[in-house]
Short mmCIF file of C-alpha atoms in Angstrom, two decimals:
data_model
loop_
_atom_site.label_atom_id
_atom_site.label_comp_id
_atom_site.label_asym_id
_atom_site.label_seq_id
_atom_site.Cartn_x
_atom_site.Cartn_y
_atom_site.Cartn_z
CA UNK A 1 -140.43 221.59 211.24
CA UNK A 2 -141.93 219.81 208.23
CA UNK A 3 -139.90 218.05 205.56
CA UNK A 4 -142.09 218.04 202.43
CA UNK A 5 -141.47 214.77 200.63
CA UNK A 6 -142.89 212.98 197.62
CA UNK A 7 -143.49 209.24 197.56
CA UNK A 8 -144.67 207.30 194.56
CA UNK A 9 -143.99 204.90 191.74
CA UNK A 10 -141.37 205.11 189.02
CA UNK A 11 -142.50 204.93 185.40
CA UNK A 12 -140.75 204.74 182.03
CA UNK A 13 -138.08 207.26 180.94
CA UNK A 14 -137.71 208.91 184.32
CA UNK A 15 -141.38 209.75 184.86
CA UNK A 16 -143.23 209.13 188.12
CA UNK A 17 -146.56 209.34 189.91
CA UNK A 18 -146.42 210.53 193.52
CA UNK A 19 -148.18 211.88 196.58
CA UNK A 20 -147.04 214.41 199.19
CA UNK A 21 -145.90 213.55 202.71
CA UNK A 22 -145.92 216.86 204.58
CA UNK A 23 -143.80 215.57 207.46
CA UNK A 24 -141.45 213.28 205.59
CA UNK A 25 -138.09 212.04 206.79
CA UNK A 26 -134.58 211.55 205.45
CA UNK A 27 -133.64 208.06 204.14
CA UNK A 28 -132.03 206.99 207.41
CA UNK A 29 -135.49 207.11 209.01
CA UNK A 30 -137.96 206.58 206.17
CA UNK A 31 -136.31 203.62 204.39
CA UNK A 32 -136.49 201.32 207.47
CA UNK A 33 -140.04 202.54 208.11
CA UNK A 34 -141.14 201.75 204.54
CA UNK A 35 -139.56 198.31 204.84
CA UNK A 36 -141.62 197.65 207.98
CA UNK A 37 -144.81 198.88 206.32
CA UNK A 38 -144.08 196.70 203.27
CA UNK A 39 -143.55 193.64 205.47
CA UNK A 40 -145.97 194.11 208.37
CA UNK A 41 -148.89 195.88 206.68
CA UNK A 42 -148.82 194.58 203.11
CA UNK A 43 -147.17 191.17 203.47
CA UNK A 44 -144.48 192.17 200.94
CA UNK A 45 -147.04 193.01 198.27
CA UNK A 46 -145.34 195.99 196.62
CA UNK A 47 -148.27 196.74 194.31
CA UNK A 48 -150.76 196.91 197.17
CA UNK A 49 -148.43 199.17 199.15
CA UNK A 50 -148.00 201.50 196.17
CA UNK A 51 -151.76 201.71 195.58
CA UNK A 52 -152.39 202.60 199.23
CA UNK A 53 -149.70 205.29 199.26
CA UNK A 54 -151.07 206.83 196.07
CA UNK A 55 -154.65 206.92 197.40
CA UNK A 56 -154.07 210.38 198.86
CA UNK A 57 -151.64 212.82 200.45
CA UNK A 58 -150.18 212.23 203.93
CA UNK A 59 -149.21 214.18 206.98
CA UNK A 60 -146.82 211.41 208.04
CA UNK A 61 -146.29 207.66 207.77
CA UNK A 62 -146.25 205.26 210.73
CA UNK A 63 -146.59 201.54 211.37
CA UNK A 64 -148.86 202.13 214.38
CA UNK A 65 -150.43 205.59 213.90
CA UNK A 66 -152.33 206.87 216.92
CA UNK A 67 -155.46 209.07 216.72
CA UNK A 68 -154.72 212.76 217.24
CA UNK A 69 -157.36 215.27 218.29
CA UNK A 70 -156.38 217.80 215.62
CA UNK A 71 -156.56 215.32 212.70
CA UNK A 72 -159.55 215.78 210.42
CA UNK A 73 -159.33 212.17 209.24
CA UNK A 74 -158.70 208.99 211.26
CA UNK A 75 -155.32 207.30 210.85
CA UNK A 76 -154.92 204.48 208.35
CA UNK A 77 -153.82 201.40 210.33
CA UNK A 78 -150.35 200.22 209.40
CA UNK A 79 -149.71 203.19 207.12
CA UNK A 80 -150.02 206.63 208.67
CA UNK A 81 -151.94 209.89 209.04
CA UNK A 82 -153.76 210.98 205.84
CA UNK A 83 -154.04 214.60 204.78
CA UNK A 84 -156.57 216.38 202.61
CA UNK A 85 -156.49 214.81 199.17
CA UNK A 86 -154.86 217.13 196.68
CA UNK A 87 -154.29 216.21 193.04
CA UNK A 88 -152.00 213.29 192.34
CA UNK A 89 -148.64 214.44 191.02
CA UNK A 90 -147.30 213.42 187.62
CA UNK A 91 -143.69 214.44 187.11
CA UNK A 92 -140.32 213.66 185.60
CA UNK A 93 -136.87 213.53 187.15
CA UNK A 94 -135.52 215.96 184.55
CA UNK A 95 -138.03 218.66 185.49
CA UNK A 96 -137.40 221.43 188.01
CA UNK A 97 -138.34 220.65 191.59
CA UNK A 98 -141.40 222.68 192.52
CA UNK A 99 -142.12 224.24 195.90
CA UNK A 100 -140.20 223.43 199.08
CA UNK A 101 -139.77 219.71 198.40
CA UNK A 102 -136.73 218.01 199.91
CA UNK A 103 -136.97 214.28 199.10
CA UNK A 104 -138.48 211.99 196.47
CA UNK A 105 -138.94 208.25 197.12
CA UNK A 106 -139.85 206.09 194.11
CA UNK A 107 -140.89 202.44 194.21
CA UNK A 108 -139.75 200.24 191.31
CA UNK A 109 -142.49 197.63 191.47
CA UNK A 110 -140.85 194.95 189.32
CA UNK A 111 -137.61 195.13 191.31
CA UNK A 112 -139.05 195.54 194.84
CA UNK A 113 -136.64 198.45 195.06
CA UNK A 114 -136.82 201.96 196.48
CA UNK A 115 -134.77 204.76 194.88
CA UNK A 116 -134.30 208.03 196.76
CA UNK A 117 -133.66 211.45 195.23
CA UNK A 118 -132.82 214.70 196.98
CA UNK A 119 -133.59 218.23 195.87
CA UNK A 120 -130.46 220.23 195.10
CA UNK A 121 -129.82 223.95 195.47
CA UNK A 122 -130.26 224.14 191.69
CA UNK A 123 -133.84 222.89 191.94
CA UNK A 124 -133.17 219.51 190.33
CA UNK A 125 -133.59 215.95 191.57
CA UNK A 126 -130.28 214.21 192.32
CA UNK A 127 -130.17 210.46 192.91
CA UNK A 128 -129.25 209.92 196.55
CA UNK A 129 -129.42 206.15 197.13
CA UNK A 130 -131.19 202.91 196.23
CA UNK A 131 -132.48 200.25 198.61
CA UNK A 132 -134.01 196.80 198.26
CA UNK A 133 -137.26 196.58 200.21
CA UNK A 134 -135.98 193.21 201.40
CA UNK A 135 -132.63 194.11 203.03
CA UNK A 136 -131.39 190.55 202.46
CA UNK A 137 -131.38 191.30 198.73
CA UNK A 138 -129.02 194.28 199.10
CA UNK A 139 -125.74 193.81 197.24
CA UNK A 140 -123.76 196.42 199.18
CA UNK A 141 -124.51 197.38 202.78
CA UNK A 142 -123.03 199.95 205.15
CA UNK A 143 -121.86 198.85 208.58
CA UNK A 144 -120.34 200.73 211.54
CA UNK A 145 -116.56 200.91 211.46
CA UNK A 146 -115.93 200.15 215.13
CA UNK A 147 -115.30 203.75 216.14
CA UNK A 148 -113.92 204.74 212.74
CA UNK A 149 -115.65 205.60 209.46
CA UNK A 150 -118.46 203.40 208.15
CA UNK A 151 -117.56 200.44 205.96
CA UNK A 152 -119.16 199.29 202.71
CA UNK A 153 -119.49 195.50 202.64
CA UNK A 154 -120.23 193.25 199.66
CA UNK A 155 -122.91 190.74 200.69
CA UNK A 156 -121.69 188.21 198.09
CA UNK A 157 -118.03 187.74 199.08
CA UNK A 158 -117.71 189.81 202.27
CA UNK A 159 -115.15 192.24 200.87
CA UNK A 160 -114.84 195.45 202.89
CA UNK A 161 -114.34 198.78 201.15
CA UNK A 162 -113.27 197.06 197.93
CA UNK A 163 -115.76 198.98 195.82
CA UNK A 164 -115.21 200.71 192.49
CA UNK A 165 -117.79 203.41 191.63
CA UNK A 166 -118.08 204.99 188.18
CA UNK A 167 -120.54 207.77 187.36
CA UNK A 168 -120.96 209.41 183.95
CA UNK A 169 -123.62 211.70 182.40
CA UNK A 170 -126.44 209.51 181.14
CA UNK A 171 -127.15 209.01 177.46
CA UNK A 172 -130.80 209.53 178.41
CA UNK A 173 -130.05 213.26 178.46
CA UNK A 174 -130.47 213.78 182.20
CA UNK A 175 -129.11 212.27 185.39
CA UNK A 176 -126.21 209.83 185.53
CA UNK A 177 -125.43 206.27 184.58
CA UNK A 178 -123.59 204.58 187.43
CA UNK A 179 -121.83 201.29 188.04
CA UNK A 180 -120.86 200.20 191.55
CA UNK A 181 -118.70 197.06 191.44
CA UNK A 182 -116.97 194.85 194.00
CA UNK A 183 -113.36 194.55 192.84
CA UNK A 184 -113.01 191.22 194.66
CA UNK A 185 -115.86 189.13 193.22
CA UNK A 186 -117.09 191.34 190.35
CA UNK A 187 -120.69 191.66 191.59
CA UNK A 188 -122.18 194.99 190.55
CA UNK A 189 -125.15 197.35 190.46
CA UNK A 190 -125.61 199.28 187.20
CA UNK A 191 -128.10 202.15 187.11
CA UNK A 192 -129.52 204.43 184.46
CA UNK A 193 -132.33 206.98 184.91
CA UNK A 194 -134.62 205.35 182.32
CA UNK A 195 -134.53 201.68 183.33
CA UNK A 196 -133.46 201.78 186.98
CA UNK A 197 -131.04 199.35 188.58
CA UNK A 198 -129.69 196.05 187.34
CA UNK A 199 -127.99 193.84 189.95
CA UNK A 200 -125.42 191.21 188.93
CA UNK A 201 -124.32 188.71 191.57
CA UNK A 202 -121.22 186.74 190.62
CA UNK A 203 -120.63 183.17 191.91
CA UNK A 204 -118.62 183.02 195.14
CA UNK A 205 -116.31 181.36 195.70
CA UNK A 206 -115.47 181.39 191.99
CA UNK A 207 -115.48 178.05 190.21
CA UNK A 208 -112.06 176.47 189.91
CA UNK A 209 -110.79 176.50 186.30
CA UNK A 210 -110.96 173.24 184.41
CA UNK A 211 -107.48 172.12 183.34
CA UNK A 212 -108.30 168.75 181.84
CA UNK A 213 -107.95 165.26 183.27
CA UNK A 214 -107.65 165.48 187.04
CA UNK A 215 -105.35 162.46 187.15
CA UNK A 216 -102.89 163.89 184.66
CA UNK A 217 -102.11 160.32 183.54
CA UNK A 218 -101.78 158.93 180.00
CA UNK A 219 -102.91 155.68 178.58
#
């Protein structure tokens, strides 16, 4: 069963340019795959990767696509199986979701970041998650809980499940402004639908306060 998905590049004020992936995947599968393509195929050149993805529509993405007898076009090495080239899509997050689309993946070129949106039952895009293309740059990561529920870990100070998340309707008029903050070290990710994510990493361990002369003596 196909999972129609859009992949593209974020633009100003919630607009985007995208192409269709007929057999897309959910973020658990497609985010690691896009990271591999970014690293292995494009040498971490986000602009080159975006240009290649926007060159046409796709049946599916793959690091090592194999020729298939029913394909009308040969696979693109390191990228996937191209489909017939339909018109490039220009859209906005505030607009209704058209057709049977399920996911939208948008590259933020200046941040080397991938933001994922899911189609809701109301036909609107809802922000699902955000991911650094380089996983070492992630501020918060999810790890298995050793048989229990998954844990959210701060990569700055190592705090586990010490996360404060605030979400309010955005002043942009659509979507939500969010702040996810580690209550231990104060590192945070702030997001708004117009400008994307802003990551703040606080020093850890925190600097000791200065109290004056270390000797405490007097002349």
